[in-house]
Amino acid sequence: MATLRDIKQRIKGVKSTQQITKAMKMVAAAKLRRATEAILNARPYARKIQTLLSHLASNDDLMNNPLFISRDVKNVAVVVVTADRGLCGAFNTNIIREATRYIQEELQEKNISHSLFCLGKKGSDYFSKRNYNVVQKNPGIFTSLNYSIAQRLSDQLISGFLNAEFDKVILIFNEFKSIIQQKIVVEQFLPIPVESNEKSESHAEANYIYEPNQKAIFEYLIPKHLKAQLWRVLLESNAAEFAARMTAMDNATTNAKELIRTLNLKYNKERQAAITKEILEIVSGANALKAS
């Protein structure tokens, strides 16, 4: 049975933990505001450039670009985006579980080999210790996230696709929906998917004038589009991570508060029982002396 000193020490330890989780929640909330602003600013550009590229791709002559051509899939590059740190609930676990499911069910069962690109320390650590073909690890990228990371990785993926090192590139990441909701997305990066928009037919009939020409603009936009989409993915994951960490720390703070209340109740009961026992001992001793 725990003594009063043990219960008091445990209450003190839980209070210290509560202060830490509360501070981490506030830090995550501050970082989440900046991350949310960044992703909300990046989304319109990424969507618009994708729409523009799909509109230009309506020209059959331009669809001969090798980055749009699908081929027999023998090797798939899987880009898994996780966080660098834990304490963010099931954020990393869900991504790793989905990536594992995709590799096993969509690739290994169909005898398709894979090349794994891990962004974030948690994913790098997990897949490196298991039987996966990890060709590149990128731990610590979210410590100082910047656009050059998306540029470098995009160039590597484009080069590998054009050199037939892999025939398809898949991105697996957490998309930011709200503070309490993140959505796991499995998205094709290469070959570039073209939007199937019924409204695009009416826009395609418009008489646009391109300078210098449609093909030059198309080829200029392709690398910008790929870098913008990859940068959007990194920003989505970054915002989703802070939201998950904020929620997890809020739950931990609430649980600590409830545990402190329970421990205080237990402490008071034990203290009352000890006092009652002491009173009984004193009364019993006094009665014994009176009887003698």
PDB file of C-alpha atoms in Angstrom:
ATOM      1  CA  MET A   1       0.000   0.000   0.000  1.00  0.00           C
ATOM      2  CA  ALA A   2       1.320   3.450  -0.984  1.00  0.00           C
ATOM      3  CA  THR A   3       2.232   5.720   1.890  1.00  0.00           C
ATOM      4  CA  LEU A   4       1.204   9.366   2.132  1.00  0.00           C
ATOM      5  CA  ARG A   5       4.738  10.372   1.159  1.00  0.00           C
ATOM      6  CA  ASP A   6       4.587   8.195  -1.979  1.00  0.00           C
ATOM      7  CA  ILE A   7       1.249   9.695  -3.033  1.00  0.00           C
ATOM      8  CA  LYS A   8       2.534  13.223  -2.400  1.00  0.00           C
ATOM      9  CA  GLN A   9       5.650  12.553  -4.504  1.00  0.00           C
ATOM     10  CA  ARG A  10       3.513  11.176  -7.304  1.00  0.00           C
ATOM     11  CA  ILE A  11       1.257  14.252  -7.239  1.00  0.00           C
ATOM     12  CA  LYS A  12       4.351  16.426  -7.487  1.00  0.00           C
ATOM     13  CA  GLY A  13       5.648  14.403 -10.457  1.00  0.00           C
ATOM     14  CA  VAL A  14       2.323  14.573 -12.306  1.00  0.00           C
ATOM     15  CA  LYS A  15       2.144  18.356 -11.747  1.00  0.00           C
ATOM     16  CA  SER A  16       5.618  18.717 -13.275  1.00  0.00           C
ATOM     17  CA  THR A  17       4.522  16.645 -16.267  1.00  0.00           C
ATOM     18  CA  GLN A  18       1.388  18.774 -16.603  1.00  0.00           C
ATOM     19  CA  GLN A  19       3.479  21.945 -16.753  1.00  0.00           C
ATOM     20  CA  ILE A  20       5.645  20.429 -19.500  1.00  0.00           C
ATOM     21  CA  THR A  21       2.700  19.249 -21.611  1.00  0.00           C
ATOM     22  CA  LYS A  22       0.967  22.611 -21.193  1.00  0.00           C
ATOM     23  CA  ALA A  23       4.102  24.433 -22.355  1.00  0.00           C
ATOM     24  CA  MET A  24       4.492  22.067 -25.332  1.00  0.00           C
ATOM     25  CA  LYS A  25       0.857  22.684 -26.264  1.00  0.00           C
ATOM     26  CA  MET A  26       1.435  26.445 -26.292  1.00  0.00           C
ATOM     27  CA  VAL A  27       4.587  26.088 -28.396  1.00  0.00           C
ATOM     28  CA  ALA A  28       2.787  23.809 -30.875  1.00  0.00           C
ATOM     29  CA  ALA A  29      -0.116  26.283 -31.065  1.00  0.00           C
ATOM     30  CA  ALA A  30       2.247  29.158 -31.881  1.00  0.00           C
ATOM     31  CA  LYS A  31       4.052  27.131 -34.554  1.00  0.00           C
ATOM     32  CA  LEU A  32       0.741  25.864 -35.930  1.00  0.00           C
ATOM     33  CA  ARG A  33      -0.407  29.404 -36.693  1.00  0.00           C
ATOM     34  CA  ARG A  34       2.661  30.036 -38.832  1.00  0.00           C
ATOM     35  CA  ALA A  35       2.441  26.613 -40.483  1.00  0.00           C
ATOM     36  CA  THR A  36      -1.253  27.130 -41.257  1.00  0.00           C
ATOM     37  CA  GLU A  37      -0.560  30.504 -42.869  1.00  0.00           C
ATOM     38  CA  ALA A  38       2.191  28.925 -44.983  1.00  0.00           C
ATOM     39  CA  ILE A  39       0.008  26.082 -46.288  1.00  0.00           C
ATOM     40  CA  LEU A  40      -2.985  28.352 -46.947  1.00  0.00           C
ATOM     41  CA  ASN A  41      -0.704  30.600 -49.005  1.00  0.00           C
ATOM     42  CA  ALA A  42       0.841  27.681 -50.908  1.00  0.00           C
ATOM     43  CA  ARG A  43      -2.365  25.816 -51.810  1.00  0.00           C
ATOM     44  CA  PRO A  44      -3.821  28.353 -54.301  1.00  0.00           C
ATOM     45  CA  TYR A  45      -0.547  28.547 -56.246  1.00  0.00           C
ATOM     46  CA  ALA A  46      -0.158  24.758 -56.347  1.00  0.00           C
ATOM     47  CA  ARG A  47      -3.754  24.262 -57.501  1.00  0.00           C
ATOM     48  CA  LYS A  48      -3.620  27.029 -60.090  1.00  0.00           C
ATOM     49  CA  ILE A  49      -0.399  25.820 -61.660  1.00  0.00           C
ATOM     50  CA  GLN A  50      -1.813  22.279 -61.789  1.00  0.00           C
ATOM     51  CA  THR A  51      -4.993  23.554 -63.486  1.00  0.00           C
ATOM     52  CA  LEU A  52      -2.964  25.596 -65.971  1.00  0.00           C
ATOM     53  CA  LEU A  53      -0.736  22.635 -66.759  1.00  0.00           C
ATOM     54  CA  SER A  54      -3.776  20.386 -67.284  1.00  0.00           C
ATOM     55  CA  HIS A  55      -5.250  22.988 -69.628  1.00  0.00           C
ATOM     56  CA  LEU A  56      -2.058  23.143 -71.666  1.00  0.00           C
ATOM     57  CA  ALA A  57      -1.870  19.331 -71.655  1.00  0.00           C
ATOM     58  CA  SER A  58      -5.176  19.234 -73.568  1.00  0.00           C
ATOM     59  CA  ASN A  59      -2.981  19.628 -76.648  1.00  0.00           C
ATOM     60  CA  ASP A  60      -2.124  16.070 -77.736  1.00  0.00           C
ATOM     61  CA  ASP A  61       1.260  17.156 -79.086  1.00  0.00           C
ATOM     62  CA  LEU A  62       2.355  18.243 -75.630  1.00  0.00           C
ATOM     63  CA  MET A  63       1.314  14.988 -73.988  1.00  0.00           C
ATOM     64  CA  ASN A  64       4.354  13.341 -75.584  1.00  0.00           C
ATOM     65  CA  ASN A  65       6.463  14.805 -72.785  1.00  0.00           C
ATOM     66  CA  PRO A  66       8.173  11.857 -71.010  1.00  0.00           C
ATOM     67  CA  LEU A  67       7.003  13.095 -67.598  1.00  0.00           C
ATOM     68  CA  PHE A  68       3.382  12.452 -68.647  1.00  0.00           C
ATOM     69  CA  ILE A  69       3.837   9.065 -70.300  1.00  0.00           C
ATOM     70  CA  SER A  70       2.835   5.997 -68.275  1.00  0.00           C
ATOM     71  CA  ARG A  71       4.784   2.775 -68.745  1.00  0.00           C
ATOM     72  CA  ASP A  72       4.857  -0.747 -67.362  1.00  0.00           C
ATOM     73  CA  VAL A  73       5.473  -0.477 -63.637  1.00  0.00           C
ATOM     74  CA  LYS A  74       8.414  -2.559 -62.422  1.00  0.00           C
ATOM     75  CA  ASN A  75       9.825  -0.293 -59.714  1.00  0.00           C
ATOM     76  CA  VAL A  76       7.935   2.326 -57.686  1.00  0.00           C
ATOM     77  CA  ALA A  77       9.532   5.140 -55.719  1.00  0.00           C
ATOM     78  CA  VAL A  78       7.545   5.627 -52.503  1.00  0.00           C
ATOM     79  CA  VAL A  79       8.083   8.942 -50.708  1.00  0.00           C
ATOM     80  CA  VAL A  80       6.950   8.652 -47.068  1.00  0.00           C
ATOM     81  CA  VAL A  81       6.630  11.917 -45.133  1.00  0.00           C
ATOM     82  CA  THR A  82       6.721  11.583 -41.337  1.00  0.00           C
ATOM     83  CA  ALA A  83       7.743  13.886 -38.485  1.00  0.00           C
ATOM     84  CA  ASP A  84      11.182  14.285 -36.938  1.00  0.00           C
ATOM     85  CA  ARG A  85       9.848  13.949 -33.387  1.00  0.00           C
ATOM     86  CA  GLY A  86       7.200  12.050 -31.479  1.00  0.00           C
ATOM     87  CA  LEU A  87       4.695  13.220 -28.872  1.00  0.00           C
ATOM     88  CA  CYS A  88       2.142  13.928 -31.588  1.00  0.00           C
ATOM     89  CA  GLY A  89      -0.356  11.135 -31.024  1.00  0.00           C
ATOM     90  CA  ALA A  90      -0.833   8.622 -33.831  1.00  0.00           C
ATOM     91  CA  PHE A  91       0.549  10.997 -36.493  1.00  0.00           C
ATOM     92  CA  ASN A  92       3.663   8.953 -37.333  1.00  0.00           C
ATOM     93  CA  THR A  93       2.093   5.558 -36.593  1.00  0.00           C
ATOM     94  CA  ASN A  94      -0.747   6.092 -39.082  1.00  0.00           C
ATOM     95  CA  ILE A  95       1.600   7.176 -41.872  1.00  0.00           C
ATOM     96  CA  ILE A  96       3.981   4.259 -41.300  1.00  0.00           C
ATOM     97  CA  ARG A  97       1.059   1.826 -41.170  1.00  0.00           C
ATOM     98  CA  GLU A  98      -0.369   3.159 -44.449  1.00  0.00           C
ATOM     99  CA  ALA A  99       3.038   3.087 -46.169  1.00  0.00           C
ATOM    100  CA  THR A 100       3.607  -0.497 -44.978  1.00  0.00           C
ATOM    101  CA  ARG A 101       0.156  -1.527 -46.222  1.00  0.00           C
ATOM    102  CA  TYR A 102       0.740   0.090 -49.629  1.00  0.00           C
ATOM    103  CA  ILE A 103       4.144  -1.548 -50.105  1.00  0.00           C
ATOM    104  CA  GLN A 104       2.901  -4.993 -49.067  1.00  0.00           C
ATOM    105  CA  GLU A 105      -0.503  -5.036 -50.777  1.00  0.00           C
ATOM    106  CA  GLU A 106       0.051  -2.844 -53.834  1.00  0.00           C
ATOM    107  CA  LEU A 107       3.663  -3.686 -54.644  1.00  0.00           C
ATOM    108  CA  GLN A 108       5.067  -6.839 -53.049  1.00  0.00           C
ATOM    109  CA  GLU A 109       1.983  -8.964 -53.741  1.00  0.00           C
ATOM    110  CA  LYS A 110       2.225  -7.908 -57.414  1.00  0.00           C
ATOM    111  CA  ASN A 111       5.994  -8.563 -57.525  1.00  0.00           C
ATOM    112  CA  ILE A 112       6.771  -4.871 -58.017  1.00  0.00           C
ATOM    113  CA  SER A 113       9.989  -3.668 -56.422  1.00  0.00           C
ATOM    114  CA  HIS A 114      10.149  -0.423 -54.478  1.00  0.00           C
ATOM    115  CA  SER A 115      12.595   2.364 -53.724  1.00  0.00           C
ATOM    116  CA  LEU A 116      11.804   4.114 -50.452  1.00  0.00           C
ATOM    117  CA  PHE A 117      12.495   7.815 -49.859  1.00  0.00           C
ATOM    118  CA  CYS A 118      11.962   8.692 -46.185  1.00  0.00           C
ATOM    119  CA  LEU A 119      11.358  12.313 -45.211  1.00  0.00           C
ATOM    120  CA  GLY A 120      11.457  12.793 -41.458  1.00  0.00           C
ATOM    121  CA  LYS A 121      13.390  10.985 -38.735  1.00  0.00           C
ATOM    122  CA  LYS A 122      10.579   8.712 -37.528  1.00  0.00           C
ATOM    123  CA  GLY A 123      10.004   7.115 -40.910  1.00  0.00           C
ATOM    124  CA  SER A 124      13.739   6.850 -41.591  1.00  0.00           C
ATOM    125  CA  ASP A 125      14.355   5.059 -38.285  1.00  0.00           C
ATOM    126  CA  TYR A 126      11.424   2.672 -38.711  1.00  0.00           C
ATOM    127  CA  PHE A 127      12.053   1.501 -42.277  1.00  0.00           C
ATOM    128  CA  SER A 128      15.848   1.392 -41.935  1.00  0.00           C
ATOM    129  CA  LYS A 129      15.547  -1.249 -39.191  1.00  0.00           C
ATOM    130  CA  ARG A 130      13.321  -3.473 -41.326  1.00  0.00           C
ATOM    131  CA  ASN A 131      13.542  -5.255 -44.650  1.00  0.00           C
ATOM    132  CA  TYR A 132      12.745  -2.297 -46.919  1.00  0.00           C
ATOM    133  CA  ASN A 133      14.733  -0.876 -49.787  1.00  0.00           C
ATOM    134  CA  VAL A 134      15.473   2.547 -48.330  1.00  0.00           C
ATOM    135  CA  VAL A 135      17.489   4.432 -50.952  1.00  0.00           C
ATOM    136  CA  GLN A 136      17.442   7.797 -49.216  1.00  0.00           C
ATOM    137  CA  LYS A 137      16.929   9.041 -45.651  1.00  0.00           C
ATOM    138  CA  ASN A 138      16.181  12.675 -44.888  1.00  0.00           C
ATOM    139  CA  PRO A 139      16.005  13.081 -41.093  1.00  0.00           C
ATOM    140  CA  GLY A 140      15.756  16.513 -39.551  1.00  0.00           C
ATOM    141  CA  ILE A 141      14.290  18.321 -42.575  1.00  0.00           C
ATOM    142  CA  PHE A 142      11.409  19.798 -40.561  1.00  0.00           C
ATOM    143  CA  THR A 143      13.802  21.408 -38.091  1.00  0.00           C
ATOM    144  CA  SER A 144      14.534  24.099 -40.692  1.00  0.00           C
ATOM    145  CA  LEU A 145      12.018  23.539 -43.469  1.00  0.00           C
ATOM    146  CA  ASN A 146      12.713  25.532 -46.632  1.00  0.00           C
ATOM    147  CA  TYR A 147      11.917  25.432 -50.336  1.00  0.00           C
ATOM    148  CA  SER A 148      15.374  24.185 -51.353  1.00  0.00           C
ATOM    149  CA  ILE A 149      14.518  20.769 -49.847  1.00  0.00           C
ATOM    150  CA  ALA A 150      11.570  20.410 -52.228  1.00  0.00           C
ATOM    151  CA  GLN A 151      13.729  21.563 -55.153  1.00  0.00           C
ATOM    152  CA  ARG A 152      16.489  19.053 -54.434  1.00  0.00           C
ATOM    153  CA  LEU A 153      14.158  16.103 -53.900  1.00  0.00           C
ATOM    154  CA  SER A 154      12.047  16.995 -56.934  1.00  0.00           C
ATOM    155  CA  ASP A 155      15.160  17.061 -59.143  1.00  0.00           C
ATOM    156  CA  GLN A 156      16.205  13.631 -57.820  1.00  0.00           C
ATOM    157  CA  LEU A 157      12.787  12.103 -58.458  1.00  0.00           C
ATOM    158  CA  ILE A 158      12.552  13.596 -61.961  1.00  0.00           C
ATOM    159  CA  SER A 159      16.034  12.365 -62.814  1.00  0.00           C
ATOM    160  CA  GLY A 160      15.296   8.867 -61.511  1.00  0.00           C
ATOM    161  CA  PHE A 161      12.019   8.703 -63.440  1.00  0.00           C
ATOM    162  CA  LEU A 162      13.564   9.888 -66.724  1.00  0.00           C
ATOM    163  CA  ASN A 163      16.487   7.455 -66.318  1.00  0.00           C
ATOM    164  CA  ALA A 164      14.004   4.588 -65.738  1.00  0.00           C
ATOM    165  CA  GLU A 165      15.295   3.915 -62.223  1.00  0.00           C
ATOM    166  CA  PHE A 166      11.612   3.753 -61.270  1.00  0.00           C
ATOM    167  CA  ASP A 167       8.431   3.863 -63.329  1.00  0.00           C
ATOM    168  CA  LYS A 168       6.124   5.632 -60.884  1.00  0.00           C
ATOM    169  CA  VAL A 169       6.484   7.954 -57.897  1.00  0.00           C
ATOM    170  CA  ILE A 170       3.960   7.837 -55.044  1.00  0.00           C
ATOM    171  CA  LEU A 171       3.705  10.331 -52.179  1.00  0.00           C
ATOM    172  CA  ILE A 172       2.286   9.254 -48.800  1.00  0.00           C
ATOM    173  CA  PHE A 173       1.701  12.076 -46.333  1.00  0.00           C
ATOM    174  CA  ASN A 174      -0.691  13.648 -43.835  1.00  0.00           C
ATOM    175  CA  GLU A 175      -2.861  16.400 -45.289  1.00  0.00           C
ATOM    176  CA  PHE A 176      -3.862  19.192 -42.917  1.00  0.00           C
ATOM    177  CA  LYS A 177      -7.637  19.513 -42.583  1.00  0.00           C
ATOM    178  CA  SER A 178      -8.128  21.119 -39.177  1.00  0.00           C
ATOM    179  CA  ILE A 179      -6.626  21.134 -35.701  1.00  0.00           C
ATOM    180  CA  ILE A 180      -8.393  17.882 -34.832  1.00  0.00           C
ATOM    181  CA  GLN A 181      -8.307  16.205 -38.237  1.00  0.00           C
ATOM    182  CA  GLN A 182      -5.487  15.080 -40.519  1.00  0.00           C
ATOM    183  CA  LYS A 183      -6.092  13.000 -43.628  1.00  0.00           C
ATOM    184  CA  ILE A 184      -3.637  10.390 -44.913  1.00  0.00           C
ATOM    185  CA  VAL A 185      -3.146  10.877 -48.664  1.00  0.00           C
ATOM    186  CA  VAL A 186      -1.609   8.481 -51.193  1.00  0.00           C
ATOM    187  CA  GLU A 187      -0.928  10.622 -54.260  1.00  0.00           C
ATOM    188  CA  GLN A 188       0.752   9.966 -57.595  1.00  0.00           C
ATOM    189  CA  PHE A 189       3.608  12.362 -58.324  1.00  0.00           C
ATOM    190  CA  LEU A 190       5.035  10.882 -61.524  1.00  0.00           C
ATOM    191  CA  PRO A 191       3.983  10.365 -64.241  1.00  0.00           C
ATOM    192  CA  ILE A 192       2.129  13.644 -63.850  1.00  0.00           C
ATOM    193  CA  PRO A 193      -1.620  13.016 -63.537  1.00  0.00           C
ATOM    194  CA  VAL A 194      -3.803  15.290 -65.647  1.00  0.00           C
ATOM    195  CA  GLU A 195      -6.958  16.764 -64.162  1.00  0.00           C
ATOM    196  CA  SER A 196     -10.172  15.447 -65.707  1.00  0.00           C
ATOM    197  CA  ASN A 197     -12.301  18.556 -65.518  1.00  0.00           C
ATOM    198  CA  GLU A 198     -15.436  18.745 -67.655  1.00  0.00           C
ATOM    199  CA  LYS A 199     -15.338  22.545 -67.581  1.00  0.00           C
ATOM    200  CA  SER A 200     -11.884  22.511 -69.156  1.00  0.00           C
ATOM    201  CA  GLU A 201     -13.450  21.652 -72.520  1.00  0.00           C
ATOM    202  CA  SER A 202     -15.188  25.028 -72.743  1.00  0.00           C
ATOM    203  CA  HIS A 203     -11.989  26.813 -71.693  1.00  0.00           C
ATOM    204  CA  ALA A 204      -9.951  24.868 -74.230  1.00  0.00           C
ATOM    205  CA  GLU A 205     -12.029  26.346 -77.061  1.00  0.00           C
ATOM    206  CA  ALA A 206     -10.965  29.885 -76.137  1.00  0.00           C
ATOM    207  CA  ASN A 207      -8.467  31.481 -78.492  1.00  0.00           C
ATOM    208  CA  TYR A 208      -5.431  31.992 -76.250  1.00  0.00           C
ATOM    209  CA  ILE A 209      -2.273  33.622 -77.540  1.00  0.00           C
ATOM    210  CA  TYR A 210       0.931  32.143 -76.063  1.00  0.00           C
ATOM    211  CA  GLU A 211       4.286  33.909 -75.948  1.00  0.00           C
ATOM    212  CA  PRO A 212       6.784  32.642 -76.930  1.00  0.00           C
ATOM    213  CA  ASN A 213       4.702  29.513 -77.708  1.00  0.00           C
ATOM    214  CA  GLN A 214       2.531  26.913 -76.017  1.00  0.00           C
ATOM    215  CA  LYS A 215       5.211  24.215 -75.936  1.00  0.00           C
ATOM    216  CA  ALA A 216       7.845  26.494 -74.365  1.00  0.00           C
ATOM    217  CA  ILE A 217       5.435  27.588 -71.630  1.00  0.00           C
ATOM    218  CA  PHE A 218       4.388  23.984 -71.043  1.00  0.00           C
ATOM    219  CA  GLU A 219       7.964  22.730 -70.614  1.00  0.00           C
ATOM    220  CA  TYR A 220       8.808  25.723 -68.407  1.00  0.00           C
ATOM    221  CA  LEU A 221       5.870  25.042 -66.099  1.00  0.00           C
ATOM    222  CA  ILE A 222       6.460  21.293 -65.627  1.00  0.00           C
ATOM    223  CA  PRO A 223       9.437  21.499 -63.202  1.00  0.00           C
ATOM    224  CA  LYS A 224       7.804  24.432 -61.383  1.00  0.00           C
ATOM    225  CA  HIS A 225       4.617  22.399 -61.015  1.00  0.00           C
ATOM    226  CA  LEU A 226       6.450  19.382 -59.556  1.00  0.00           C
ATOM    227  CA  LYS A 227       8.442  21.513 -57.107  1.00  0.00           C
ATOM    228  CA  ALA A 228       5.290  23.378 -56.055  1.00  0.00           C
ATOM    229  CA  GLN A 229       3.394  20.128 -55.426  1.00  0.00           C
ATOM    230  CA  LEU A 230       6.237  18.634 -53.384  1.00  0.00           C
ATOM    231  CA  TRP A 231       6.604  21.852 -51.385  1.00  0.00           C
ATOM    232  CA  ARG A 232       2.849  21.791 -50.718  1.00  0.00           C
ATOM    233  CA  VAL A 233       3.153  18.203 -49.430  1.00  0.00           C
ATOM    234  CA  LEU A 234       5.910  19.210 -46.998  1.00  0.00           C
ATOM    235  CA  LEU A 235       3.881  22.171 -45.743  1.00  0.00           C
ATOM    236  CA  GLU A 236       0.764  20.001 -45.377  1.00  0.00           C
ATOM    237  CA  SER A 237       2.672  17.465 -43.289  1.00  0.00           C
ATOM    238  CA  ASN A 238       4.327  20.184 -41.207  1.00  0.00           C
ATOM    239  CA  ALA A 239       1.008  21.843 -40.337  1.00  0.00           C
ATOM    240  CA  ALA A 240      -0.646  18.475 -39.669  1.00  0.00           C
ATOM    241  CA  GLU A 241       2.196  17.516 -37.309  1.00  0.00           C
ATOM    242  CA  PHE A 242       1.816  20.674 -35.198  1.00  0.00           C
ATOM    243  CA  ALA A 243      -1.961  20.195 -35.084  1.00  0.00           C
ATOM    244  CA  ALA A 244      -1.541  16.583 -33.954  1.00  0.00           C
ATOM    245  CA  ARG A 245       1.042  17.579 -31.338  1.00  0.00           C
ATOM    246  CA  MET A 246      -1.161  20.375 -30.023  1.00  0.00           C
ATOM    247  CA  THR A 247      -4.104  17.986 -29.685  1.00  0.00           C
ATOM    248  CA  ALA A 248      -1.961  15.279 -28.056  1.00  0.00           C
ATOM    249  CA  MET A 249      -0.481  17.721 -25.522  1.00  0.00           C
ATOM    250  CA  ASP A 250      -3.921  19.131 -24.759  1.00  0.00           C
ATOM    251  CA  ASN A 251      -5.186  15.612 -24.043  1.00  0.00           C
ATOM    252  CA  ALA A 252      -2.108  14.873 -21.921  1.00  0.00           C
ATOM    253  CA  THR A 253      -2.652  18.071 -19.908  1.00  0.00           C
ATOM    254  CA  THR A 254      -6.307  17.183 -19.341  1.00  0.00           C
ATOM    255  CA  ASN A 255      -5.403  13.630 -18.303  1.00  0.00           C
ATOM    256  CA  ALA A 256      -2.756  14.954 -15.890  1.00  0.00           C
ATOM    257  CA  LYS A 257      -5.317  17.290 -14.335  1.00  0.00           C
ATOM    258  CA  GLU A 258      -7.723  14.385 -13.847  1.00  0.00           C
ATOM    259  CA  LEU A 259      -4.963  12.196 -12.399  1.00  0.00           C
ATOM    260  CA  ILE A 260      -3.977  14.943  -9.945  1.00  0.00           C
ATOM    261  CA  ARG A 261      -7.609  15.197  -8.810  1.00  0.00           C
ATOM    262  CA  THR A 262      -7.756  11.428  -8.296  1.00  0.00           C
ATOM    263  CA  LEU A 263      -4.463  11.365  -6.409  1.00  0.00           C
ATOM    264  CA  ASN A 264      -5.529  14.272  -4.187  1.00  0.00           C
ATOM    265  CA  LEU A 265      -8.730  12.417  -3.357  1.00  0.00           C
ATOM    266  CA  LYS A 266      -6.732   9.289  -2.553  1.00  0.00           C
ATOM    267  CA  TYR A 267      -4.254  11.313  -0.465  1.00  0.00           C
ATOM    268  CA  ASN A 268      -7.069  12.895   1.575  1.00  0.00           C
ATOM    269  CA  LYS A 269      -8.718   9.498   2.169  1.00  0.00           C
ATOM    270  CA  GLU A 270      -5.418   7.945   3.275  1.00  0.00           C
ATOM    271  CA  ARG A 271      -4.665  10.954   5.492  1.00  0.00           C
ATOM    272  CA  GLN A 272      -8.136  10.798   7.037  1.00  0.00           C
ATOM    273  CA  ALA A 273      -7.737   7.065   7.663  1.00  0.00           C
ATOM    274  CA  ALA A 274      -4.328   7.638   9.291  1.00  0.00           C
ATOM    275  CA  ILE A 275      -5.725  10.380  11.545  1.00  0.00           C
ATOM    276  CA  THR A 276      -8.710   8.209  12.506  1.00  0.00           C
ATOM    277  CA  LYS A 277      -6.359   5.339  13.307  1.00  0.00           C
ATOM    278  CA  GLU A 278      -4.194   7.569  15.502  1.00  0.00           C
ATOM    279  CA  ILE A 279      -7.273   8.886  17.370  1.00  0.00           C
ATOM    280  CA  LEU A 280      -8.469   5.338  17.952  1.00  0.00           C
ATOM    281  CA  GLU A 281      -5.070   4.349  19.300  1.00  0.00           C
ATOM    282  CA  ILE A 282      -5.023   7.364  21.647  1.00  0.00           C
ATOM    283  CA  VAL A 283      -8.575   6.682  22.875  1.00  0.00           C
ATOM    284  CA  SER A 284      -7.807   2.980  23.342  1.00  0.00           C
ATOM    285  CA  GLY A 285      -4.671   3.854  25.315  1.00  0.00           C
ATOM    286  CA  ALA A 286      -6.550   6.347  27.494  1.00  0.00           C
ATOM    287  CA  ASN A 287      -9.306   3.822  28.196  1.00  0.00           C
ATOM    288  CA  ALA A 288      -6.707   1.204  29.112  1.00  0.00           C
ATOM    289  CA  LEU A 289      -5.023   3.590  31.574  1.00  0.00           C
ATOM    290  CA  LYS A 290      -8.405   4.532  33.095  1.00  0.00           C
ATOM    291  CA  ALA A 291      -9.306   0.855  33.521  1.00  0.00           C
ATOM    292  CA  SER A 292      -6.038   0.099  35.261  1.00  0.00           C
TER     293      SER A 292
END
